[in-house]
Structures are given as C-alpha cells and as structure tokens.
mmCIF file with all atom_site columns, C-alpha atoms and ligand atoms in Angstrom:
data_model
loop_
_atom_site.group_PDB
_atom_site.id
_atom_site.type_symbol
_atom_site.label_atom_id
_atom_site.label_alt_id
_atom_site.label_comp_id
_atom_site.label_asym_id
_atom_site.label_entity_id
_atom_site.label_seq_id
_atom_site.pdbx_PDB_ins_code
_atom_site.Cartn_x
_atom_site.Cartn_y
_atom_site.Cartn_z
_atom_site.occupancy
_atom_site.B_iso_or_equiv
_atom_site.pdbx_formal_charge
_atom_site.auth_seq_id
_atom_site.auth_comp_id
_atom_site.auth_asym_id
_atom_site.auth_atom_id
_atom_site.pdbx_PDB_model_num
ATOM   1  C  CA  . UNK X 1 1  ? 0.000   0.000  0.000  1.00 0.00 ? 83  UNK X CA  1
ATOM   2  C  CA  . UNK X 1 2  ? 2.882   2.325  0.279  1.00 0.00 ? 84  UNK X CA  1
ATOM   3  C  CA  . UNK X 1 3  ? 2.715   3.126  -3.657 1.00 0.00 ? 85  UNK X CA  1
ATOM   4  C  CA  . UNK X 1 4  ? -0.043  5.354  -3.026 1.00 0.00 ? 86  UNK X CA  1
ATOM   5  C  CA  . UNK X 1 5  ? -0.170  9.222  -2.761 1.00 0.00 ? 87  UNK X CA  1
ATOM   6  C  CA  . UNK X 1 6  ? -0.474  9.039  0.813  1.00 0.00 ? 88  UNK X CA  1
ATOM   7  C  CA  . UNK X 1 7  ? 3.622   7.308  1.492  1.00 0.00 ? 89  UNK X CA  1
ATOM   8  C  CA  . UNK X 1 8  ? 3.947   6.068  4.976  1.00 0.00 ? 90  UNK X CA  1
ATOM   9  C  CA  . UNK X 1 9  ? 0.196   6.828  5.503  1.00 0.00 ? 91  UNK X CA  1
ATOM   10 C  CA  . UNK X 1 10 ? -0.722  4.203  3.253  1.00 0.00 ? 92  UNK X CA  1
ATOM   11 C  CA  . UNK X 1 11 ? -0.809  1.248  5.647  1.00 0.00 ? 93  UNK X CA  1
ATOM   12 C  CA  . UNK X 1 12 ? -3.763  2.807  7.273  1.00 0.00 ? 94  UNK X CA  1
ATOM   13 C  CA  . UNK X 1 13 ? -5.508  1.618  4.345  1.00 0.00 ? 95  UNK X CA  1
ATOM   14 C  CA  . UNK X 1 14 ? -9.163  2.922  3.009  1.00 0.00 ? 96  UNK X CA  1
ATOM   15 C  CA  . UNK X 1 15 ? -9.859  4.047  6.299  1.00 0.00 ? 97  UNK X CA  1
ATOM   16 C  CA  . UNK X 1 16 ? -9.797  7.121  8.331  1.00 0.00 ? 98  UNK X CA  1
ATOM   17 C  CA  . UNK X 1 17 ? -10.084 9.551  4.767  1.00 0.00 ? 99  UNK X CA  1
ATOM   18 C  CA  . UNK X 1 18 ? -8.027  11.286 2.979  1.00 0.00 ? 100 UNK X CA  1
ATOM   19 C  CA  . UNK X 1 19 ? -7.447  14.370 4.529  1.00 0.00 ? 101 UNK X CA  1
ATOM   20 C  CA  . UNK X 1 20 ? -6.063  12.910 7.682  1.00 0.00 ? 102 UNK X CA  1
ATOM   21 C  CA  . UNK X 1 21 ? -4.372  10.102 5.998  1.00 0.00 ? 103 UNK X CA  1
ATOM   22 C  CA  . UNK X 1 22 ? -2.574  13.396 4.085  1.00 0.00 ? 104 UNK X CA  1
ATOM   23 C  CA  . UNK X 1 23 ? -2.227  14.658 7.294  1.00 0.00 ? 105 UNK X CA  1
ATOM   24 C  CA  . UNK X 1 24 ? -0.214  11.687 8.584  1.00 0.00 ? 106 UNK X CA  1
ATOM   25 C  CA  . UNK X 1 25 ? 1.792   11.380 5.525  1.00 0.00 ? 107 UNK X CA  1
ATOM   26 C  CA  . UNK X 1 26 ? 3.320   15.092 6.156  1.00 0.00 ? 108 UNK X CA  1
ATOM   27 C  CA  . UNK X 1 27 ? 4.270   14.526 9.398  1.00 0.00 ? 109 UNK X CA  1
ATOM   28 C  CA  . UNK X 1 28 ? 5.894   11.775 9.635  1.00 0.00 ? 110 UNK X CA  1
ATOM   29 C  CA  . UNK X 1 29 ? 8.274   12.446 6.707  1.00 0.00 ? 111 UNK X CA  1
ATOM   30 C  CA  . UNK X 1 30 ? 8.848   15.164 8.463  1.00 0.00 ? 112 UNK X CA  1
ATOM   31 C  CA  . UNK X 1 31 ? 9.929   13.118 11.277 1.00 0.00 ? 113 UNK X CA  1
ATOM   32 C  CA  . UNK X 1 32 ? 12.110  10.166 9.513  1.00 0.00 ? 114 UNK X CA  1
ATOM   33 C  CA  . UNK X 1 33 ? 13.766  12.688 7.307  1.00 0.00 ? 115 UNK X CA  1
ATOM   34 C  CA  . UNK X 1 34 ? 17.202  14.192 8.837  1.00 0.00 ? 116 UNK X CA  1
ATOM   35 C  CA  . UNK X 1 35 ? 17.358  17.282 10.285 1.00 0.00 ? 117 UNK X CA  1
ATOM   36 C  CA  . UNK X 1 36 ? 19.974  19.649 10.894 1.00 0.00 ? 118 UNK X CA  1
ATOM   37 C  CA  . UNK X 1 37 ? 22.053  20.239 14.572 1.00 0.00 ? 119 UNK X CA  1
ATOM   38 C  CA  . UNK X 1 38 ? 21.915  22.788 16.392 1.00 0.00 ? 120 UNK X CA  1
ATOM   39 C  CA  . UNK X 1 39 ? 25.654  21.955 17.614 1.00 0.00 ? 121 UNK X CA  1
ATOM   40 C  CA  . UNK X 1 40 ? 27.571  21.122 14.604 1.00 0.00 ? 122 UNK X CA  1
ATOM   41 C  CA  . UNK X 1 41 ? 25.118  22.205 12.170 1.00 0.00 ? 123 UNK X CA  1
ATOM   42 C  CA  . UNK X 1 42 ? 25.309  18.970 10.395 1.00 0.00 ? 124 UNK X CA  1
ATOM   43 C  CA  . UNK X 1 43 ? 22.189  16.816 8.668  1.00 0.00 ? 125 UNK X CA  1
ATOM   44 C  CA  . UNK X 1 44 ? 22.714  14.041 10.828 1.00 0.00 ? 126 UNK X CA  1
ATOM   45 C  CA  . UNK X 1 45 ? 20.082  14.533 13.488 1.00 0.00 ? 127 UNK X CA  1
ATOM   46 C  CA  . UNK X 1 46 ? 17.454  11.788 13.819 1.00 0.00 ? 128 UNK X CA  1
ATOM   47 C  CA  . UNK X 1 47 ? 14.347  11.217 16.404 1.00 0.00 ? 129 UNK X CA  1
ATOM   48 C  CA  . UNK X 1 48 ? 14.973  9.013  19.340 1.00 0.00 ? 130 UNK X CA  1
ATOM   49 C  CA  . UNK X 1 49 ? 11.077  9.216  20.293 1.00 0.00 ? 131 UNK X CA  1
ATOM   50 C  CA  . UNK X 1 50 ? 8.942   12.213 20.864 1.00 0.00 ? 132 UNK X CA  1
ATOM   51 C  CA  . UNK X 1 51 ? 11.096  15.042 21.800 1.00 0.00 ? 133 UNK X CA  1
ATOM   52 C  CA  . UNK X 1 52 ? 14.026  13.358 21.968 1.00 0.00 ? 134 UNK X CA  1
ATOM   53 C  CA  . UNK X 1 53 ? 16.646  13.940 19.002 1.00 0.00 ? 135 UNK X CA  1
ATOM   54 C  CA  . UNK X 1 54 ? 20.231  12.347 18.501 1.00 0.00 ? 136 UNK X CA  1
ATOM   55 C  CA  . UNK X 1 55 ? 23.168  14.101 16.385 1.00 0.00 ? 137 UNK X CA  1
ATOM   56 C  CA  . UNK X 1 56 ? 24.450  11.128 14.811 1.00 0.00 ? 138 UNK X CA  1
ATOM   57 C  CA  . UNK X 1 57 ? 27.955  13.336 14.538 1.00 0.00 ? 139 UNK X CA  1
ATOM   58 C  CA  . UNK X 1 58 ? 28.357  14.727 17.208 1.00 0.00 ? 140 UNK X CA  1
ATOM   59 C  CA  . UNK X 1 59 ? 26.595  12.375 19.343 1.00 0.00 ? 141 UNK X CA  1
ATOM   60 C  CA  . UNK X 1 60 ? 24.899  15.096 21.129 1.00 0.00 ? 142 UNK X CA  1
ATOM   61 C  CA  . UNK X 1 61 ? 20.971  13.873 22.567 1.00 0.00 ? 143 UNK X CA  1
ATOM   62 C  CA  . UNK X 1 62 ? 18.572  17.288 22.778 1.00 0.00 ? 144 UNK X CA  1
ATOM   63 C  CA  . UNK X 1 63 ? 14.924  17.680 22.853 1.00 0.00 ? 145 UNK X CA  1
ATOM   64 C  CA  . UNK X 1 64 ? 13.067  19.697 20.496 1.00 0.00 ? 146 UNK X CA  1
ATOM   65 C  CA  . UNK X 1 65 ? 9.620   19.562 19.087 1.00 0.00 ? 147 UNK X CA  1
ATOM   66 C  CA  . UNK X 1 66 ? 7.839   15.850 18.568 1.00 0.00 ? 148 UNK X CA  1
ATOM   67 C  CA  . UNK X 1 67 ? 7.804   15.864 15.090 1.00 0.00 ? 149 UNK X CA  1
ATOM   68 C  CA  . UNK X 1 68 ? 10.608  18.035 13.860 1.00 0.00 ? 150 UNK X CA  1
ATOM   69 C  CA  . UNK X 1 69 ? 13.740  19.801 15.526 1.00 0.00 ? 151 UNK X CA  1
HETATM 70 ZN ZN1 . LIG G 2 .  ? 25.749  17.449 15.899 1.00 0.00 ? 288 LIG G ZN1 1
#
C-alpha cells in the first residue's frame, strides 16, 4: 500500500479519509527525514522518540519539538 499518494500513511488503508491520511503522511516524513544540529550544524540529526533527538555526529541527545527539531 505504500505506492499510493499518501507514502507512509498508506498502511492505514481505506480508512480514516483522505485528509487525515494526508495529514499523517506530512508529518511523519517530516519526522524520519534528517534534520539539521543545532551543535555542529550537520544533517545528521534523527528522532529518538517524541522530543528526543540524537546528532548522529556529534553524538549530542537534545529535545526539540515531537515531530521536527
Ligand atoms: Zn551534531
């Protein structure tokens, strides 16, 4: 199901609509994508878990928003 419009959102199926499936979609790229740090300024921050993000150079661990740095 992931070949639809909606990426990662797509294993929620037919259900819950479009709009939120959409919804989903947006955020959570926004969350598995790599984000920059605020120490060295390098793309190599992922998400631990909600809030929590880890500089994969630096190895610096720093909380931030849930979804995004
Ligand atoms: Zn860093």
């Amino acid at each position: 199901m992931a070949t639809k419009k909606v990426g990662t959102a797509g294993r929620f199926g037919a259900r819950y609509g479009k709009k939120h499936r959409a919804k989903i979609a947006e955020v959570e790229k926004k969350q598995r994508s790599k984000h920059k740090c605020p120490y060295c300024s390098k793309f190599k921050v992922k998400r631990v878990s909600a809030g929590i993000w880890q500089c994969k150079s630096c190895k610096s661990k720093f909380t931030g928003k849930a979804y995004e740095v």
